[in-house]
Amino acid sequence: FFFAKCCSMLYLIGLGLGHPKDLTCRALETLKKCDKVYLEAYTSIMIEASTEDLEAFIGMSVEVADREAVESGSVLEGCKDSNVALLVVGDPLSATTHSDLVVRCHEIGVQCKVIHNTSIMTAVAQCGL
């Protein structure tokens, strides 16, 4: 348990508006530290690219995580002894599901870091409103 608390991490990483090239430099650096990468695929989907495009861009294998995988805790299980990234289209904290993951990490002693990105909420500014 002490090892997990000190040395493992869940990274919630925003993909931006749905193309792998929208990932920030910080996100790409963080992914290099991860043992497992999931793509959350139920609160939103990548419209401009496929999972294969994402894998090719980041140079890593990506497992698609459905609602069951995220909410049941199977994604969190891997965080107990390794670094895990959960990629989310938009900004990770735009959906309450991901805020809940932050709370659940705290409850089980797993560190969690959020790497924000553009979401539809911030993209509205492009309309000139």
Short mmCIF file of N, CA and C in Angstrom, two decimals:
data_model
loop_
_atom_site.label_atom_id
_atom_site.label_comp_id
_atom_site.label_asym_id
_atom_site.label_seq_id
_atom_site.Cartn_x
_atom_site.Cartn_y
_atom_site.Cartn_z
N PHE A 1 0.83 -1.20 0.00
CA PHE A 1 0.00 0.00 0.00
C PHE A 1 0.87 1.26 0.00
N PHE A 2 1.94 1.29 0.78
CA PHE A 2 2.81 2.46 0.80
C PHE A 2 3.41 2.70 -0.58
N PHE A 3 3.83 1.63 -1.25
CA PHE A 3 4.40 1.76 -2.60
C PHE A 3 3.40 2.39 -3.54
N ALA A 4 2.16 1.92 -3.49
CA ALA A 4 1.13 2.45 -4.37
C ALA A 4 0.89 3.93 -4.08
N LYS A 5 0.89 4.27 -2.82
CA LYS A 5 0.60 5.65 -2.44
C LYS A 5 1.71 6.60 -2.91
N CYS A 6 2.94 6.13 -2.93
CA CYS A 6 4.06 7.00 -3.28
C CYS A 6 4.45 6.93 -4.75
N CYS A 7 4.24 5.81 -5.37
CA CYS A 7 4.85 5.60 -6.68
C CYS A 7 3.87 5.35 -7.82
N SER A 8 2.60 5.33 -7.58
CA SER A 8 1.66 5.11 -8.67
C SER A 8 0.78 6.34 -8.83
N MET A 9 0.20 6.45 -10.02
CA MET A 9 -0.52 7.68 -10.33
C MET A 9 -1.58 7.40 -11.39
N LEU A 10 -2.70 8.08 -11.25
CA LEU A 10 -3.68 8.14 -12.32
C LEU A 10 -3.59 9.54 -12.91
N TYR A 11 -3.35 9.60 -14.20
CA TYR A 11 -3.33 10.86 -14.91
C TYR A 11 -4.60 10.97 -15.73
N LEU A 12 -5.38 12.00 -15.48
CA LEU A 12 -6.55 12.31 -16.30
C LEU A 12 -6.09 13.36 -17.30
N ILE A 13 -6.04 12.97 -18.57
CA ILE A 13 -5.44 13.82 -19.60
C ILE A 13 -6.47 14.22 -20.64
N GLY A 14 -6.61 15.52 -20.83
CA GLY A 14 -7.53 16.03 -21.84
C GLY A 14 -6.93 15.94 -23.23
N LEU A 15 -7.76 15.48 -24.18
CA LEU A 15 -7.33 15.37 -25.58
C LEU A 15 -7.64 16.63 -26.39
N GLY A 16 -8.28 17.58 -25.79
CA GLY A 16 -8.71 18.73 -26.58
C GLY A 16 -9.96 18.36 -27.36
N LEU A 17 -10.15 19.01 -28.49
CA LEU A 17 -11.40 18.86 -29.22
C LEU A 17 -11.49 17.61 -30.09
N GLY A 18 -10.60 16.69 -29.94
CA GLY A 18 -10.81 15.39 -30.56
C GLY A 18 -9.80 14.94 -31.59
N HIS A 19 -8.67 15.59 -31.68
CA HIS A 19 -7.62 15.13 -32.59
C HIS A 19 -6.36 14.90 -31.77
N PRO A 20 -5.63 13.80 -32.02
CA PRO A 20 -4.43 13.52 -31.23
C PRO A 20 -3.43 14.67 -31.19
N LYS A 21 -3.34 15.43 -32.27
CA LYS A 21 -2.37 16.53 -32.31
C LYS A 21 -2.78 17.72 -31.43
N ASP A 22 -3.96 17.64 -30.82
CA ASP A 22 -4.38 18.66 -29.86
C ASP A 22 -3.81 18.40 -28.47
N LEU A 23 -3.16 17.26 -28.26
CA LEU A 23 -2.53 16.98 -26.96
C LEU A 23 -1.46 18.03 -26.68
N THR A 24 -1.37 18.44 -25.43
CA THR A 24 -0.36 19.42 -25.05
C THR A 24 1.00 18.74 -24.91
N CYS A 25 2.05 19.55 -24.91
CA CYS A 25 3.40 19.02 -24.68
C CYS A 25 3.47 18.32 -23.33
N ARG A 26 2.85 18.92 -22.33
CA ARG A 26 2.84 18.32 -20.98
C ARG A 26 2.16 16.96 -21.00
N ALA A 27 1.07 16.85 -21.75
CA ALA A 27 0.37 15.57 -21.84
C ALA A 27 1.26 14.51 -22.49
N LEU A 28 1.93 14.87 -23.57
CA LEU A 28 2.81 13.92 -24.25
C LEU A 28 3.96 13.47 -23.35
N GLU A 29 4.54 14.40 -22.61
CA GLU A 29 5.61 14.04 -21.66
C GLU A 29 5.09 13.10 -20.58
N THR A 30 3.89 13.35 -20.11
CA THR A 30 3.29 12.53 -19.07
C THR A 30 3.01 11.12 -19.58
N LEU A 31 2.52 11.01 -20.79
CA LEU A 31 2.22 9.69 -21.35
C LEU A 31 3.45 8.79 -21.38
N LYS A 32 4.62 9.37 -21.57
CA LYS A 32 5.87 8.59 -21.59
C LYS A 32 6.13 7.90 -20.26
N LYS A 33 5.56 8.43 -19.17
CA LYS A 33 5.74 7.85 -17.84
C LYS A 33 4.75 6.74 -17.53
N CYS A 34 3.77 6.56 -18.41
CA CYS A 34 2.65 5.66 -18.09
C CYS A 34 2.88 4.24 -18.58
N ASP A 35 2.45 3.30 -17.75
CA ASP A 35 2.53 1.89 -18.08
C ASP A 35 1.31 1.42 -18.86
N LYS A 36 0.20 2.12 -18.68
CA LYS A 36 -1.07 1.74 -19.32
C LYS A 36 -1.80 3.01 -19.72
N VAL A 37 -2.39 2.99 -20.93
CA VAL A 37 -3.14 4.15 -21.41
C VAL A 37 -4.53 3.70 -21.84
N TYR A 38 -5.54 4.37 -21.28
CA TYR A 38 -6.93 4.11 -21.65
C TYR A 38 -7.48 5.34 -22.38
N LEU A 39 -8.40 5.10 -23.29
CA LEU A 39 -9.16 6.17 -23.93
C LEU A 39 -10.59 6.03 -23.49
N GLU A 40 -11.06 6.99 -22.72
CA GLU A 40 -12.45 6.97 -22.25
C GLU A 40 -13.35 7.27 -23.45
N ALA A 41 -14.30 6.38 -23.69
CA ALA A 41 -15.07 6.46 -24.94
C ALA A 41 -16.58 6.45 -24.73
N TYR A 42 -17.04 7.10 -23.67
CA TYR A 42 -18.50 7.15 -23.53
C TYR A 42 -19.03 8.54 -23.20
N THR A 43 -18.26 9.42 -22.57
CA THR A 43 -18.77 10.77 -22.36
C THR A 43 -18.60 11.61 -23.61
N SER A 44 -17.66 11.23 -24.47
CA SER A 44 -17.45 11.89 -25.75
C SER A 44 -16.59 10.98 -26.62
N ILE A 45 -16.53 11.26 -27.91
CA ILE A 45 -15.70 10.45 -28.81
C ILE A 45 -14.82 11.36 -29.66
N MET A 46 -13.71 10.79 -30.12
CA MET A 46 -12.85 11.53 -31.05
C MET A 46 -13.53 11.53 -32.41
N ILE A 47 -13.79 12.68 -32.95
CA ILE A 47 -14.48 12.79 -34.23
C ILE A 47 -13.49 12.81 -35.39
N GLU A 48 -12.36 13.47 -35.20
CA GLU A 48 -11.42 13.69 -36.29
C GLU A 48 -10.37 12.60 -36.44
N ALA A 49 -10.35 11.62 -35.58
CA ALA A 49 -9.30 10.60 -35.64
C ALA A 49 -9.80 9.30 -35.01
N SER A 50 -9.12 8.23 -35.34
CA SER A 50 -9.46 6.92 -34.78
C SER A 50 -8.52 6.60 -33.61
N THR A 51 -8.84 5.54 -32.91
CA THR A 51 -7.96 5.07 -31.83
C THR A 51 -6.59 4.71 -32.41
N GLU A 52 -6.59 4.12 -33.60
CA GLU A 52 -5.33 3.76 -34.26
C GLU A 52 -4.49 5.00 -34.58
N ASP A 53 -5.16 6.08 -35.00
CA ASP A 53 -4.44 7.34 -35.25
C ASP A 53 -3.81 7.85 -33.96
N LEU A 54 -4.54 7.76 -32.87
CA LEU A 54 -4.04 8.19 -31.57
C LEU A 54 -2.83 7.35 -31.17
N GLU A 55 -2.93 6.04 -31.30
CA GLU A 55 -1.81 5.15 -30.97
C GLU A 55 -0.57 5.48 -31.79
N ALA A 56 -0.77 5.72 -33.08
CA ALA A 56 0.36 6.04 -33.96
C ALA A 56 1.01 7.36 -33.54
N PHE A 57 0.20 8.33 -33.16
CA PHE A 57 0.73 9.64 -32.78
C PHE A 57 1.51 9.59 -31.48
N ILE A 58 0.99 8.89 -30.47
CA ILE A 58 1.68 8.87 -29.17
C ILE A 58 2.69 7.73 -29.06
N GLY A 59 2.65 6.79 -30.00
CA GLY A 59 3.61 5.68 -29.98
C GLY A 59 3.36 4.68 -28.88
N MET A 60 2.11 4.53 -28.48
CA MET A 60 1.76 3.61 -27.40
C MET A 60 0.45 2.92 -27.73
N SER A 61 0.26 1.77 -27.13
CA SER A 61 -1.00 1.05 -27.25
C SER A 61 -2.04 1.73 -26.35
N VAL A 62 -3.26 1.81 -26.85
CA VAL A 62 -4.35 2.45 -26.10
C VAL A 62 -5.51 1.48 -26.00
N GLU A 63 -6.01 1.30 -24.79
CA GLU A 63 -7.18 0.45 -24.58
C GLU A 63 -8.42 1.33 -24.42
N VAL A 64 -9.45 1.04 -25.21
CA VAL A 64 -10.68 1.81 -25.11
C VAL A 64 -11.42 1.38 -23.84
N ALA A 65 -11.80 2.37 -23.03
CA ALA A 65 -12.49 2.10 -21.77
C ALA A 65 -13.93 2.58 -21.88
N ASP A 66 -14.86 1.66 -21.74
CA ASP A 66 -16.27 2.02 -21.76
C ASP A 66 -16.71 2.46 -20.36
N ARG A 67 -17.96 2.78 -20.24
CA ARG A 67 -18.50 3.27 -18.97
C ARG A 67 -18.27 2.26 -17.84
N GLU A 68 -18.50 1.00 -18.12
CA GLU A 68 -18.32 -0.06 -17.12
C GLU A 68 -16.88 -0.08 -16.59
N ALA A 69 -15.92 0.00 -17.49
CA ALA A 69 -14.51 -0.06 -17.09
C ALA A 69 -14.13 1.10 -16.18
N VAL A 70 -14.65 2.28 -16.49
CA VAL A 70 -14.31 3.46 -15.69
C VAL A 70 -15.05 3.46 -14.35
N GLU A 71 -16.35 3.22 -14.39
CA GLU A 71 -17.15 3.33 -13.17
C GLU A 71 -17.02 2.13 -12.24
N SER A 72 -16.67 0.96 -12.77
CA SER A 72 -16.55 -0.23 -11.92
C SER A 72 -15.26 -0.24 -11.11
N GLY A 73 -14.30 0.55 -11.53
CA GLY A 73 -13.03 0.59 -10.80
C GLY A 73 -11.92 -0.20 -11.46
N SER A 74 -12.17 -0.84 -12.59
CA SER A 74 -11.11 -1.64 -13.21
C SER A 74 -9.96 -0.77 -13.71
N VAL A 75 -10.23 0.46 -14.12
CA VAL A 75 -9.16 1.37 -14.51
C VAL A 75 -8.33 1.73 -13.27
N LEU A 76 -8.98 1.95 -12.16
CA LEU A 76 -8.27 2.30 -10.92
C LEU A 76 -7.44 1.15 -10.37
N GLU A 77 -7.85 -0.08 -10.63
CA GLU A 77 -7.10 -1.24 -10.13
C GLU A 77 -5.64 -1.19 -10.59
N GLY A 78 -5.42 -0.82 -11.83
CA GLY A 78 -4.06 -0.76 -12.36
C GLY A 78 -3.21 0.32 -11.72
N CYS A 79 -3.85 1.30 -11.12
CA CYS A 79 -3.13 2.43 -10.52
C CYS A 79 -2.46 2.08 -9.21
N LYS A 80 -2.79 0.94 -8.66
CA LYS A 80 -2.23 0.59 -7.36
C LYS A 80 -0.75 0.26 -7.43
N ASP A 81 -0.25 -0.13 -8.62
CA ASP A 81 1.16 -0.46 -8.73
C ASP A 81 1.81 0.05 -10.02
N SER A 82 1.16 0.97 -10.71
CA SER A 82 1.74 1.53 -11.93
C SER A 82 1.11 2.88 -12.26
N ASN A 83 1.69 3.54 -13.23
CA ASN A 83 1.14 4.81 -13.70
C ASN A 83 0.17 4.54 -14.84
N VAL A 84 -1.02 5.09 -14.72
CA VAL A 84 -2.09 4.87 -15.69
C VAL A 84 -2.59 6.22 -16.18
N ALA A 85 -2.83 6.30 -17.49
CA ALA A 85 -3.42 7.52 -18.06
C ALA A 85 -4.81 7.19 -18.57
N LEU A 86 -5.72 8.09 -18.31
CA LEU A 86 -7.07 8.01 -18.88
C LEU A 86 -7.23 9.24 -19.76
N LEU A 87 -7.24 9.02 -21.07
CA LEU A 87 -7.40 10.11 -22.02
C LEU A 87 -8.87 10.40 -22.19
N VAL A 88 -9.21 11.68 -22.16
CA VAL A 88 -10.60 12.12 -22.23
C VAL A 88 -10.71 13.20 -23.30
N VAL A 89 -11.68 13.05 -24.21
CA VAL A 89 -11.90 14.10 -25.20
C VAL A 89 -12.37 15.36 -24.48
N GLY A 90 -11.79 16.50 -24.83
CA GLY A 90 -12.10 17.76 -24.17
C GLY A 90 -11.23 17.93 -22.94
N ASP A 91 -11.80 18.49 -21.91
CA ASP A 91 -11.11 18.67 -20.63
C ASP A 91 -11.60 17.59 -19.68
N PRO A 92 -10.69 16.93 -18.96
CA PRO A 92 -11.10 15.80 -18.11
C PRO A 92 -12.15 16.12 -17.06
N LEU A 93 -12.18 17.34 -16.57
CA LEU A 93 -13.13 17.65 -15.49
C LEU A 93 -14.42 18.28 -15.99
N SER A 94 -14.67 18.20 -17.29
CA SER A 94 -15.94 18.69 -17.84
C SER A 94 -17.08 17.73 -17.52
N ALA A 95 -16.76 16.49 -17.20
CA ALA A 95 -17.79 15.50 -16.84
C ALA A 95 -17.62 15.10 -15.38
N THR A 96 -18.73 14.95 -14.67
CA THR A 96 -18.66 14.59 -13.25
C THR A 96 -18.06 13.21 -13.04
N THR A 97 -18.15 12.34 -14.02
CA THR A 97 -17.54 11.01 -13.93
C THR A 97 -16.06 11.12 -13.58
N HIS A 98 -15.38 12.07 -14.20
CA HIS A 98 -13.95 12.18 -13.99
C HIS A 98 -13.63 12.88 -12.68
N SER A 99 -14.48 13.78 -12.25
CA SER A 99 -14.32 14.38 -10.91
C SER A 99 -14.47 13.30 -9.85
N ASP A 100 -15.37 12.37 -10.09
CA ASP A 100 -15.57 11.25 -9.17
C ASP A 100 -14.31 10.38 -9.10
N LEU A 101 -13.62 10.21 -10.21
CA LEU A 101 -12.38 9.43 -10.20
C LEU A 101 -11.33 10.08 -9.30
N VAL A 102 -11.26 11.39 -9.32
CA VAL A 102 -10.31 12.11 -8.45
C VAL A 102 -10.61 11.79 -6.99
N VAL A 103 -11.88 11.84 -6.62
CA VAL A 103 -12.30 11.53 -5.25
C VAL A 103 -11.99 10.08 -4.90
N ARG A 104 -12.31 9.16 -5.80
CA ARG A 104 -12.06 7.74 -5.54
C ARG A 104 -10.57 7.44 -5.41
N CYS A 105 -9.73 8.10 -6.19
CA CYS A 105 -8.28 7.93 -6.04
C CYS A 105 -7.85 8.33 -4.64
N HIS A 106 -8.33 9.45 -4.17
CA HIS A 106 -7.99 9.92 -2.83
C HIS A 106 -8.41 8.89 -1.78
N GLU A 107 -9.59 8.32 -1.95
CA GLU A 107 -10.11 7.35 -0.98
C GLU A 107 -9.28 6.07 -0.91
N ILE A 108 -8.67 5.65 -2.04
CA ILE A 108 -7.90 4.41 -2.03
C ILE A 108 -6.39 4.65 -1.95
N GLY A 109 -5.98 5.90 -1.79
CA GLY A 109 -4.57 6.21 -1.61
C GLY A 109 -3.76 6.25 -2.88
N VAL A 110 -4.40 6.51 -4.01
CA VAL A 110 -3.69 6.64 -5.28
C VAL A 110 -3.64 8.12 -5.65
N GLN A 111 -2.47 8.58 -6.02
CA GLN A 111 -2.35 9.97 -6.44
C GLN A 111 -3.02 10.16 -7.79
N CYS A 112 -3.53 11.36 -8.02
CA CYS A 112 -4.21 11.66 -9.28
C CYS A 112 -3.81 13.06 -9.72
N LYS A 113 -3.43 13.18 -10.98
CA LYS A 113 -3.12 14.49 -11.55
C LYS A 113 -3.97 14.70 -12.78
N VAL A 114 -4.43 15.93 -12.95
CA VAL A 114 -5.26 16.30 -14.09
C VAL A 114 -4.45 17.19 -15.01
N ILE A 115 -4.46 16.85 -16.29
CA ILE A 115 -3.81 17.68 -17.30
C ILE A 115 -4.92 18.20 -18.19
N HIS A 116 -5.23 19.47 -18.02
CA HIS A 116 -6.36 20.09 -18.70
C HIS A 116 -6.08 20.32 -20.19
N ASN A 117 -7.16 20.51 -20.94
CA ASN A 117 -7.06 20.84 -22.36
C ASN A 117 -8.34 21.57 -22.76
N THR A 118 -8.39 21.98 -23.99
CA THR A 118 -9.55 22.70 -24.51
C THR A 118 -10.78 21.80 -24.50
N SER A 119 -11.92 22.39 -24.21
CA SER A 119 -13.18 21.65 -24.28
C SER A 119 -14.18 22.47 -25.09
N ILE A 120 -15.33 21.92 -25.33
CA ILE A 120 -16.36 22.64 -26.06
C ILE A 120 -16.74 23.93 -25.33
N MET A 121 -16.61 23.92 -24.01
CA MET A 121 -16.93 25.12 -23.23
C MET A 121 -15.97 26.27 -23.58
N THR A 122 -14.69 25.95 -23.74
CA THR A 122 -13.74 27.00 -24.09
C THR A 122 -13.76 27.29 -25.59
N ALA A 123 -14.18 26.33 -26.39
CA ALA A 123 -14.25 26.53 -27.84
C ALA A 123 -15.35 27.50 -28.23
N VAL A 124 -16.33 27.70 -27.38
CA VAL A 124 -17.43 28.63 -27.66
C VAL A 124 -16.88 30.03 -27.93
N ALA A 125 -15.78 30.38 -27.29
CA ALA A 125 -15.19 31.71 -27.49
C ALA A 125 -14.81 31.95 -28.94
N GLN A 126 -14.58 30.90 -29.69
CA GLN A 126 -14.23 31.02 -31.10
C GLN A 126 -15.38 31.62 -31.91
N CYS A 127 -16.58 31.53 -31.39
CA CYS A 127 -17.76 32.07 -32.07
C CYS A 127 -17.80 33.59 -32.00
N GLY A 128 -16.99 34.18 -31.16
CA GLY A 128 -16.96 35.63 -31.02
C GLY A 128 -18.02 36.19 -30.09
N LEU A 129 -18.55 35.34 -29.22
CA LEU A 129 -19.59 35.81 -28.30
C LEU A 129 -19.00 36.57 -27.13
#
